[in-house]
mmCIF file of C-alpha atoms and ligand atoms in Angstrom:
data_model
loop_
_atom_site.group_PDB
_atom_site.id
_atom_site.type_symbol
_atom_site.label_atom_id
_atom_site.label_comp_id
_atom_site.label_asym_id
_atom_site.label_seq_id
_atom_site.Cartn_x
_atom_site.Cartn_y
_atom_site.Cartn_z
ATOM 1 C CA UNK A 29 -6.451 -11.132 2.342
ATOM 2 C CA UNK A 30 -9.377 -12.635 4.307
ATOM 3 C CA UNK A 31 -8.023 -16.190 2.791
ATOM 4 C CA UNK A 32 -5.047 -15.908 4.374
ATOM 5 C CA UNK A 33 -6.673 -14.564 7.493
ATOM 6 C CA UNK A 34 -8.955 -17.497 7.640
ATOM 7 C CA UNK A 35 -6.001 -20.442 6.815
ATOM 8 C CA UNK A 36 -3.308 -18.402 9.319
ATOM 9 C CA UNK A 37 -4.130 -19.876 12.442
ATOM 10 C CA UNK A 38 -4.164 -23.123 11.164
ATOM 11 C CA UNK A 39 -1.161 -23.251 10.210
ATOM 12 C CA UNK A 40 2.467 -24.627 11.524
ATOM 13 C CA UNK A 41 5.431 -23.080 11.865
ATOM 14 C CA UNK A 42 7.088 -25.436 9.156
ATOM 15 C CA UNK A 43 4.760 -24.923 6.727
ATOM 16 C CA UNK A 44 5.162 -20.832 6.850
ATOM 17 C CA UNK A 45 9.208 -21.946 6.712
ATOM 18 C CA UNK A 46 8.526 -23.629 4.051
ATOM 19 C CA UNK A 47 6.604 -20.780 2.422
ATOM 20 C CA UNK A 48 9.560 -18.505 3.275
ATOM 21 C CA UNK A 49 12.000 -20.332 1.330
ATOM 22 C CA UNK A 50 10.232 -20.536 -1.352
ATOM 23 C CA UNK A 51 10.279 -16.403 -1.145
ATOM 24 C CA UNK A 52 14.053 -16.584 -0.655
ATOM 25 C CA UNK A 53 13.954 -18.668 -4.053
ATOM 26 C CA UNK A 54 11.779 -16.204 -5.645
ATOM 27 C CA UNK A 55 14.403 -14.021 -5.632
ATOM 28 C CA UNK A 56 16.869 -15.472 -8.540
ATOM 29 C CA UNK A 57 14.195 -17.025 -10.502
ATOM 30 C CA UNK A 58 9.871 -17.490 -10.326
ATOM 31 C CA UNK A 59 9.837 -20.882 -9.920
ATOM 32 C CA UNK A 60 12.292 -22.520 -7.221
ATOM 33 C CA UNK A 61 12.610 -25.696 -7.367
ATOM 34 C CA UNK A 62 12.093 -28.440 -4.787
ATOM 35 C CA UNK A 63 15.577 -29.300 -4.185
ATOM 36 C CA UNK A 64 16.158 -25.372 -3.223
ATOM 37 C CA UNK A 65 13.264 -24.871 -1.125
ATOM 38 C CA UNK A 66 14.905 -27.921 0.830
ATOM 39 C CA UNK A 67 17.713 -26.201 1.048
ATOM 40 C CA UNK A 68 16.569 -22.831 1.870
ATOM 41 C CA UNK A 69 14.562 -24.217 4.613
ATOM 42 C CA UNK A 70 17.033 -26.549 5.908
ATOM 43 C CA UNK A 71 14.367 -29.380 6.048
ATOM 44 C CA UNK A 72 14.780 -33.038 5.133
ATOM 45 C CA UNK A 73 13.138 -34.394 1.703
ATOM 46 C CA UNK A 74 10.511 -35.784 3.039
ATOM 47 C CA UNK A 75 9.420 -32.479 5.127
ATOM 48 C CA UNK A 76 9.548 -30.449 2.597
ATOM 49 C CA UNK A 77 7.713 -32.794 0.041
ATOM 50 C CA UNK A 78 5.201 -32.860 3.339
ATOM 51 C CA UNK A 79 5.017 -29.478 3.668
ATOM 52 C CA UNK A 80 4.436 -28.212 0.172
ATOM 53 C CA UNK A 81 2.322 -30.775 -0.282
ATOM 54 C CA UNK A 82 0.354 -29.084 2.314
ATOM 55 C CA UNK A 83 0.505 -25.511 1.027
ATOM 56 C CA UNK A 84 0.006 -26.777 -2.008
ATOM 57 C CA UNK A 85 -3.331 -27.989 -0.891
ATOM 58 C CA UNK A 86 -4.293 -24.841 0.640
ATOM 59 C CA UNK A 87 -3.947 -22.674 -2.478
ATOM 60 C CA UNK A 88 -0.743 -21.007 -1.269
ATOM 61 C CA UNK A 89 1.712 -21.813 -3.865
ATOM 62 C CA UNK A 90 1.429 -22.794 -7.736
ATOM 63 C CA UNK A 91 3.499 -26.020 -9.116
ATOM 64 C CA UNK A 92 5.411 -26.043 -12.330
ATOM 65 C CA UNK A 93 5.590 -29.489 -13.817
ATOM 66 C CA UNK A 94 6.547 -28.290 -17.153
ATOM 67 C CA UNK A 95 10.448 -28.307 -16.649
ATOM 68 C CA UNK A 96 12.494 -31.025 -15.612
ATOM 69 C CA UNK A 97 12.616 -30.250 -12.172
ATOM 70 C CA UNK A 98 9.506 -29.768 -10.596
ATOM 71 C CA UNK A 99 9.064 -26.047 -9.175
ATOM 72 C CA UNK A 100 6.894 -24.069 -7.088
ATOM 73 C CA UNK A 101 5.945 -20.065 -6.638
ATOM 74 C CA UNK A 102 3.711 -18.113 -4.531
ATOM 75 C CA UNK A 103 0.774 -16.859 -5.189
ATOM 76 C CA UNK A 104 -0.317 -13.725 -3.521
ATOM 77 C CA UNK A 105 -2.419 -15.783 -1.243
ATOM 78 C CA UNK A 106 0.990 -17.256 0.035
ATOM 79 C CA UNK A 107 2.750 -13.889 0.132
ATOM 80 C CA UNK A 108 -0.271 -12.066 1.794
ATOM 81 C CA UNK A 109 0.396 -15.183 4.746
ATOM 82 C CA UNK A 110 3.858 -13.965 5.492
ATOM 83 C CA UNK A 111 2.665 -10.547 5.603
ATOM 84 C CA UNK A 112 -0.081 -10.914 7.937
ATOM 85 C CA UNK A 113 2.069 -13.352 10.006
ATOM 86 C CA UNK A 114 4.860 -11.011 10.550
ATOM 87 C CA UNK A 115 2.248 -7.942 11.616
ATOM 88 C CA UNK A 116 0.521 -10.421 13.656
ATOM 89 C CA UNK A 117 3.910 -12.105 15.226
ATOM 90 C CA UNK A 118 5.273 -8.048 16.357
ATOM 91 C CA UNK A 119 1.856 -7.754 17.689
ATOM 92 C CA UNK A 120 1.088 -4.951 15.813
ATOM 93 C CA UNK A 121 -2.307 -6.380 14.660
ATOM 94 C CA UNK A 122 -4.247 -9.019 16.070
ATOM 95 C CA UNK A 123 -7.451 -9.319 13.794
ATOM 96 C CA UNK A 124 -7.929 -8.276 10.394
ATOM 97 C CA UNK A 125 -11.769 -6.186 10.048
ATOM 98 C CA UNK A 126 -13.899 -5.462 6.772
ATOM 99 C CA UNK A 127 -12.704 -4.373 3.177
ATOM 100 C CA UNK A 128 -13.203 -0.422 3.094
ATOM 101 C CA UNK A 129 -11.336 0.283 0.019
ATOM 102 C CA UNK A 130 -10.238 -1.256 -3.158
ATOM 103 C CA UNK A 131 -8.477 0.319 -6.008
ATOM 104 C CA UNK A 132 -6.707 -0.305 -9.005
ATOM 105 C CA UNK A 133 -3.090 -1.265 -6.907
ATOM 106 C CA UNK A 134 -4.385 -1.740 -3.529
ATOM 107 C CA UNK A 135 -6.939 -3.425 -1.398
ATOM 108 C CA UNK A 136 -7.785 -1.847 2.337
ATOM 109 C CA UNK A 137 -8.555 -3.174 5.339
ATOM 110 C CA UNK A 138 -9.565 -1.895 8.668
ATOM 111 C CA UNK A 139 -7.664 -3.865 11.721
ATOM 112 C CA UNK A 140 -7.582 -3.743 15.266
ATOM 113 C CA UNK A 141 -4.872 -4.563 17.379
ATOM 114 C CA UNK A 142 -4.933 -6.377 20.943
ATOM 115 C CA UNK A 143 -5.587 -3.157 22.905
ATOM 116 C CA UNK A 144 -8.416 -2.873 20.109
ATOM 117 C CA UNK A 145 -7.051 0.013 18.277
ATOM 118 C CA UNK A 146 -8.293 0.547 15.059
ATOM 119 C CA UNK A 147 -5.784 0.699 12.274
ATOM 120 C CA UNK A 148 -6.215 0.605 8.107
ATOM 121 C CA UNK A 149 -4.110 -1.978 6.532
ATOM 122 C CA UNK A 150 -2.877 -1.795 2.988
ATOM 123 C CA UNK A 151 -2.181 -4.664 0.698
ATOM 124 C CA UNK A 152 -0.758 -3.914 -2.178
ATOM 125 C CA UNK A 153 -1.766 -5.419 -5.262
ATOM 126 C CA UNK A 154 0.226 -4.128 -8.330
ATOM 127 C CA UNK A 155 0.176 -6.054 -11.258
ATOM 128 C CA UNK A 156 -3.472 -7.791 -10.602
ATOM 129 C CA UNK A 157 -5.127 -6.108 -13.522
ATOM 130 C CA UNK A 158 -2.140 -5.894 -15.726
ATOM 131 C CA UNK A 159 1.550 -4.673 -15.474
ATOM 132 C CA UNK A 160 0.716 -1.883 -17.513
ATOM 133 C CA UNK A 161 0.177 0.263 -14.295
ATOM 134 C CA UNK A 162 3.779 -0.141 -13.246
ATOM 135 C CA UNK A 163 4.930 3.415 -14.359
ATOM 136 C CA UNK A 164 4.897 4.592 -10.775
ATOM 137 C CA UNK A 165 7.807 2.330 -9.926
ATOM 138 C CA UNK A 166 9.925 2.964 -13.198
ATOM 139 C CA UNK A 167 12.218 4.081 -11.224
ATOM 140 C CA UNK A 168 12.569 0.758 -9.059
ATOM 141 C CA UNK A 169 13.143 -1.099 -11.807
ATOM 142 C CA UNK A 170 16.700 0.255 -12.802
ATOM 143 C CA UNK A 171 18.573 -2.130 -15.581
ATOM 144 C CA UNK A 172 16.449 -5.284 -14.370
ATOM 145 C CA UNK A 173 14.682 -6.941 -17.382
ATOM 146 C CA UNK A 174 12.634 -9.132 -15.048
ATOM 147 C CA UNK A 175 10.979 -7.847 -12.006
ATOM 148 C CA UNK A 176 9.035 -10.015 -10.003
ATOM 149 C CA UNK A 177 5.126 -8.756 -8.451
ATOM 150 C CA UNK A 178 6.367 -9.841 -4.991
ATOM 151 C CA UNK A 179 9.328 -7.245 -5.695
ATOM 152 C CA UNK A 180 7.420 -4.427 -7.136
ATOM 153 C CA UNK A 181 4.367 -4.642 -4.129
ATOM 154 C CA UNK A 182 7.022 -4.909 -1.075
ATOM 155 C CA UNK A 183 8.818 -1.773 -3.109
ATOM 156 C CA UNK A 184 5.669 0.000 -2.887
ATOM 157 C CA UNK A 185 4.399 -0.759 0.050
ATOM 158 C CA UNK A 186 8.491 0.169 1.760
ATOM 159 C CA UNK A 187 8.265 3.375 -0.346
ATOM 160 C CA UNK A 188 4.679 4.386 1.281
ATOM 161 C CA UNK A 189 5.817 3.844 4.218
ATOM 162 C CA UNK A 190 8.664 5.728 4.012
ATOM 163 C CA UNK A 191 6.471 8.992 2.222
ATOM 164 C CA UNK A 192 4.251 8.295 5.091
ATOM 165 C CA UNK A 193 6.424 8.823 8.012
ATOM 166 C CA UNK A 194 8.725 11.925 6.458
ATOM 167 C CA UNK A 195 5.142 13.885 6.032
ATOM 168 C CA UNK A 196 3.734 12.399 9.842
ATOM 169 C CA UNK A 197 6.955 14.715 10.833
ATOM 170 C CA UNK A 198 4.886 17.686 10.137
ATOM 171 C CA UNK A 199 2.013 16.608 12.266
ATOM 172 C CA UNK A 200 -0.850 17.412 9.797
ATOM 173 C CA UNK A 201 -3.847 15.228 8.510
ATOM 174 C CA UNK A 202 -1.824 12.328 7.162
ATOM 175 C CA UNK A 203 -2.207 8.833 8.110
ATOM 176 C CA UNK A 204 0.136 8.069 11.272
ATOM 177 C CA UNK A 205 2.816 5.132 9.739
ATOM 178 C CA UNK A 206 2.415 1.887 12.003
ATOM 179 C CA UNK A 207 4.723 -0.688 10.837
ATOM 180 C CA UNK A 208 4.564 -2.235 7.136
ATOM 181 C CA UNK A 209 5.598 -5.911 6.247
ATOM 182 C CA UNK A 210 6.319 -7.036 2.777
ATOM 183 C CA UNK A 211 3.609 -5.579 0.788
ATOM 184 C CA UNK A 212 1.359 -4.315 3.070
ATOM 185 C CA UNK A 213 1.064 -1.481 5.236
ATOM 186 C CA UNK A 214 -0.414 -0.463 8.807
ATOM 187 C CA UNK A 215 -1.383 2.915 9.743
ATOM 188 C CA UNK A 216 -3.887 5.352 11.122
ATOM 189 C CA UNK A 217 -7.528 4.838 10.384
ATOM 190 C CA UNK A 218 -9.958 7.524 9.927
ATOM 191 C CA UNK A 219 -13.477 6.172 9.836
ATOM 192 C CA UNK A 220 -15.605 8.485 7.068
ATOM 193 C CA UNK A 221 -15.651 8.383 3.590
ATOM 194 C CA UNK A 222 -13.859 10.008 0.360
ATOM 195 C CA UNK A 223 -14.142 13.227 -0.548
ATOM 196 C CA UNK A 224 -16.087 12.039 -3.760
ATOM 197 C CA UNK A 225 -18.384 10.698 -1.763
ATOM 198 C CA UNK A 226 -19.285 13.523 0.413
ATOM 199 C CA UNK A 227 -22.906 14.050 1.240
ATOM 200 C CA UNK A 228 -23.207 17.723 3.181
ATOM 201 C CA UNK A 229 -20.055 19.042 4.230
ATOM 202 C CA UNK A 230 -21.288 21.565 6.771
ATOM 203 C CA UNK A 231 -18.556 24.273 5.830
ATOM 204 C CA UNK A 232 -16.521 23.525 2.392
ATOM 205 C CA UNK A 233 -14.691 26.337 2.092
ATOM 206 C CA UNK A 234 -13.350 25.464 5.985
ATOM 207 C CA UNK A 235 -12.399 21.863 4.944
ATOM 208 C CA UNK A 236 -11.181 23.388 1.609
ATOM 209 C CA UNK A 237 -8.731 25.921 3.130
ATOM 210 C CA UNK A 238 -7.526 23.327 5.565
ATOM 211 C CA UNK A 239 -6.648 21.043 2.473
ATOM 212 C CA UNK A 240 -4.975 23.956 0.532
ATOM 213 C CA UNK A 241 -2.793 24.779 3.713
ATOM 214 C CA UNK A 242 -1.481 21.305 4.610
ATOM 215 C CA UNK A 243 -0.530 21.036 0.812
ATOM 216 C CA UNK A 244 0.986 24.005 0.857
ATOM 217 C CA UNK A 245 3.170 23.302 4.201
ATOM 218 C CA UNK A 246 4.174 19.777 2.855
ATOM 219 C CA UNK A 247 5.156 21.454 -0.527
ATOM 220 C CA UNK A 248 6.912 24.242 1.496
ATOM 221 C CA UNK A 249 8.320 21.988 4.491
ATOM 222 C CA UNK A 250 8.813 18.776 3.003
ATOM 223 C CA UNK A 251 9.217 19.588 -0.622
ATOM 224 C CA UNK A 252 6.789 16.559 -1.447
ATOM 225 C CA UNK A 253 4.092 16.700 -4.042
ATOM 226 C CA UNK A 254 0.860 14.131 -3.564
ATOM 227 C CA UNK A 255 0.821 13.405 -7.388
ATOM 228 C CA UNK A 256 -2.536 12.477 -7.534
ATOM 229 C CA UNK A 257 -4.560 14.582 -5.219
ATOM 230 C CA UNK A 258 -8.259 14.772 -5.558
ATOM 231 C CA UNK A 259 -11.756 13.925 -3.785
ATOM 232 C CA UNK A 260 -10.725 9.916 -4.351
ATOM 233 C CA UNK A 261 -7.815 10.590 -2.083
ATOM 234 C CA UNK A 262 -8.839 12.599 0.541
ATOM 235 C CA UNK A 263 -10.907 11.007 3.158
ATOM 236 C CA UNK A 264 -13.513 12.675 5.313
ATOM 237 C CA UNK A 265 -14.979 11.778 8.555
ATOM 238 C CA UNK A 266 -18.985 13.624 9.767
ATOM 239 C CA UNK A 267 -17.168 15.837 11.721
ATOM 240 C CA UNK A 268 -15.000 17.501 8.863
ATOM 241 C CA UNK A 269 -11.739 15.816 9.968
ATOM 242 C CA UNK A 270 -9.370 14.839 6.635
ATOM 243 C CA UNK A 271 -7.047 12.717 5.832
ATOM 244 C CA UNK A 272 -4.834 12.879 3.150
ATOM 245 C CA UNK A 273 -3.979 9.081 1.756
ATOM 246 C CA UNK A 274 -2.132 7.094 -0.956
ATOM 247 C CA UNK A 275 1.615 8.852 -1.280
ATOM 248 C CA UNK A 276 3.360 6.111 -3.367
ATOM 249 C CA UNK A 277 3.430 8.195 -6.916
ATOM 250 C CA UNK A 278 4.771 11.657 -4.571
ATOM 251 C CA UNK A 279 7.577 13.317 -6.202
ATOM 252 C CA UNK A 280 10.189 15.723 -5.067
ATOM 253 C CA UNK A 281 9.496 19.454 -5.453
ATOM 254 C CA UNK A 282 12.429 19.580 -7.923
ATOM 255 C CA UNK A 283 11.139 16.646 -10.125
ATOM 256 C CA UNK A 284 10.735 17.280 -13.819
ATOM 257 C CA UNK A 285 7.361 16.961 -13.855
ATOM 258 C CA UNK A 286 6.703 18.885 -10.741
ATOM 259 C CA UNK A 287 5.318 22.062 -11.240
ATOM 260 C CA UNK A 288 2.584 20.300 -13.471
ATOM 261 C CA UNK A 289 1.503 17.642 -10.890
ATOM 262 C CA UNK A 290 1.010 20.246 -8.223
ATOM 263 C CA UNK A 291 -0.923 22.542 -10.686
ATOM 264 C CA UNK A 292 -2.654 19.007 -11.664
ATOM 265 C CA UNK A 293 -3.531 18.794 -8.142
ATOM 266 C CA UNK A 294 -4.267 21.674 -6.872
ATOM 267 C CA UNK A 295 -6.991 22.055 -9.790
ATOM 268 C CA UNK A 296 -8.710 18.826 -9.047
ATOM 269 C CA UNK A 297 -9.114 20.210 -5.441
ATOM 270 C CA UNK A 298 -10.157 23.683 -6.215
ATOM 271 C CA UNK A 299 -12.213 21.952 -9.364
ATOM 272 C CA UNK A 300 -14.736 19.696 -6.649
ATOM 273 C CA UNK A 301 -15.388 22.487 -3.997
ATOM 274 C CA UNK A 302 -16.023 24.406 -6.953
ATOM 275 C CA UNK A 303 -18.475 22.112 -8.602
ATOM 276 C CA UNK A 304 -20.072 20.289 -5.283
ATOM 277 C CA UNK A 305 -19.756 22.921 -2.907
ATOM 278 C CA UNK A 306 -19.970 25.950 -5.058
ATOM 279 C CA UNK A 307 -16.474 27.726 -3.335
ATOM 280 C CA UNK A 308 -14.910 29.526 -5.751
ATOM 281 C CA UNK A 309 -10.964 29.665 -5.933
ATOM 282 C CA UNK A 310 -8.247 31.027 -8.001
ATOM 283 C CA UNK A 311 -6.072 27.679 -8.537
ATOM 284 C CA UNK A 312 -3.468 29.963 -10.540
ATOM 285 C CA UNK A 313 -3.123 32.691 -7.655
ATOM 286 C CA UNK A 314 -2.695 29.220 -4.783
ATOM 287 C CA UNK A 315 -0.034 27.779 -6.679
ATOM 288 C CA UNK A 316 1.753 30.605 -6.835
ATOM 289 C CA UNK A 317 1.448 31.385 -3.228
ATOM 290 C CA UNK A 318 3.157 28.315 -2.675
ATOM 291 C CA UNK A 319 6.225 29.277 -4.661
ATOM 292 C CA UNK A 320 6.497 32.814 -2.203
ATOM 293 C CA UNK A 321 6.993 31.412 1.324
HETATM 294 N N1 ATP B 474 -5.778 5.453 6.447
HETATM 295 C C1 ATP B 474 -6.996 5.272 5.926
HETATM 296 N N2 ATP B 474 -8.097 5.552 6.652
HETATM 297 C C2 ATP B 474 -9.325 5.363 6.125
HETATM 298 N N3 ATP B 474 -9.565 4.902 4.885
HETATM 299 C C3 ATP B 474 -8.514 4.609 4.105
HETATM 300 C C4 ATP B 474 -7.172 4.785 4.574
HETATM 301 N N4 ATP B 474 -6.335 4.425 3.603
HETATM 302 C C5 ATP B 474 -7.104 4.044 2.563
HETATM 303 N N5 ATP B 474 -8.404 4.141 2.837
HETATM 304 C C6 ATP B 474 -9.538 3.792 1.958
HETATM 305 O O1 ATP B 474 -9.093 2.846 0.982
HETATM 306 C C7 ATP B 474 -9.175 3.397 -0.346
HETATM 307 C C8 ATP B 474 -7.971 2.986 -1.176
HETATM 308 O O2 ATP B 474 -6.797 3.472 -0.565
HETATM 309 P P1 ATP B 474 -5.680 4.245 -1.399
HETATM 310 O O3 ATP B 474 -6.269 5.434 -2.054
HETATM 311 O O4 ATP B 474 -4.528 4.468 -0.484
HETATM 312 O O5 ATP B 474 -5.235 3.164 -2.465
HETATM 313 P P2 ATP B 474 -5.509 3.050 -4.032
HETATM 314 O O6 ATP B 474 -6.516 4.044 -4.468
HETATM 315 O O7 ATP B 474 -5.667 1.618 -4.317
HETATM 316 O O8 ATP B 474 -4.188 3.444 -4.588
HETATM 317 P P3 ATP B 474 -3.945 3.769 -6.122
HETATM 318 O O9 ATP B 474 -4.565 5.132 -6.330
HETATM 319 O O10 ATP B 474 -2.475 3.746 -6.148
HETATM 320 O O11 ATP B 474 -4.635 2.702 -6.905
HETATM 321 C C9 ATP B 474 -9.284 4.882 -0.128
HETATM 322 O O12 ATP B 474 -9.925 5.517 -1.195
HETATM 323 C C10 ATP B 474 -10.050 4.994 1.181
HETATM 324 O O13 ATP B 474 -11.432 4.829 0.973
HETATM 325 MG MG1 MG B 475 -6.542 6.128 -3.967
#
């Protein structure tokens, strides 16, 4: 992401066209040849032979010379440039800040917009290790046989989002949804640390009941399960504030599977205070108090 940060300004509007139709390409096949990203973009030859030559240059896209036609894809350098322009053209960000989290699917960024509010922006990244990890968006996937990374992120990121903002409804410690773009997300930033990484909570069993509760009111209000709640998903600012991140695997309360992801989670959280913070629980007795309401 801080590539494309770094090449965005420098860049003209005709080359980000040109970028763009090679994403409207993307769509029926990886490669699109040169003749159809002229005729996406609606650009002359020699433009567009200008232009990608340009892109090319900057790392944005990756040639195919091995078929008859020539043809060109992006890489997630190029995509993460349409992202970022979009958030930056709406004006909901205006500078991209430091890395503060990476995982396996996502990187995260703080980012400031021009009234220098602080937001966390995630990039999703699915498929950068291996497509192995795809089993959270099975269900995307339908009949297709091929599904493209630049499908699969901008599913994720859309279906974040959308977790995001039906949760925000119950005003709780969840990340306030901004705006998302492709496959990356803006919303609200709490500055702390995870869980995990806790030094001296100053009272557990305070910041444990409050996590407990606001599971138990999104199970009971919104009929959403996290799905892979624990001390790597919960952040935690010095003065015990939470926030309760990364919704893409959630599932309905009447999923399958869902009475053993919320035991699943509500063990991992009654399993850390238990073992860090020495606050003893009763996992079986919470879960079923979420079942009587
Ligand atoms: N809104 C936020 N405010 C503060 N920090 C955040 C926020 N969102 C994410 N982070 C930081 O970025 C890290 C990664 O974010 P997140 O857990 O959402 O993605 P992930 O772990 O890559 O997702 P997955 O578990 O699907 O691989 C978090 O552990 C946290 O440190
Ligand atoms: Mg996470």
């Amino acid at each position: 992401m801080a590539e494309a940060a770094k090449i965005l300004p420098d860049m003209e509007k005709e080359d980000l066209r040109i970028l763009m139709a090679i994403e409207i390409g993307m769509k029926r096949s990886e490669y699109v040849t040169v003749n159809n990203i002229k005729f996406y973009s609606r650009y002359p030859i020699e433009e567009t032979l200008f232009r990608l030559k340009k892109v090319h240059k900057w790392n944005l896209i990756v040639r195919d010379s091995s078929k008859s036609e020539v043809g060109y894809t992006l890489n997630s350098i190029g995509y993460d440039v349409l992202g970022l322009h979009t958030l930056v053209e709406k004006k909901i960000i205006s500078q991209l800040g430091p890395l503060i989290g990476k995982g396996k699917e996502s990187d995260v960024y703080g980012c400031m917009d021009d009234s220098k509010n602080i937001f966390a922006l995630k990039i999703y990244r699915i498929g950068r290790t291996s497509f192995k990890n795809i089993k959270k968006l099975r269900s995307f996937q339908g009949d297709r046989k091929h599904i493209s990374w630049l499908y699969v992120n901008r599913l994720a990121a859309k279906k974040e989002f959308e977790a995001l903002g039906e949760i925000y409804k119950l005003k709780l410690d969840t990340p306030k949804p901004i705006d998302f773009n492709r496959h990356i997300i803006v919303m609200s930033y709490l500055r702390g640390k995870e869980l995990a990484y806790s030094q001296n909570i100053k009272k557990p069993s305070k910041v444990f009941n409050k996590i407990i509760k606001q599971i138990k009111e999104i199970y009971q209000n919104a009929n959403m399960i996290h799905g892979d709640l624990g001390e790597f998903n919960i952040v935690l600012d010095h003065k015990d504030n939470i926030l309760i991140i990364d919704w893409l695997q959630w599932v309905p309360s009447d999923h399958p599977n869902a009475k053993s992801l919320l035991e699943r989670d509500i063990e991992n959280v009654c399993n850390f205070f238990k073992k860090k913070y020495h606050v003893e629980s009763d996992p079986y007795e919470i879960i079923q108090s979420f079942y009587n309401k």
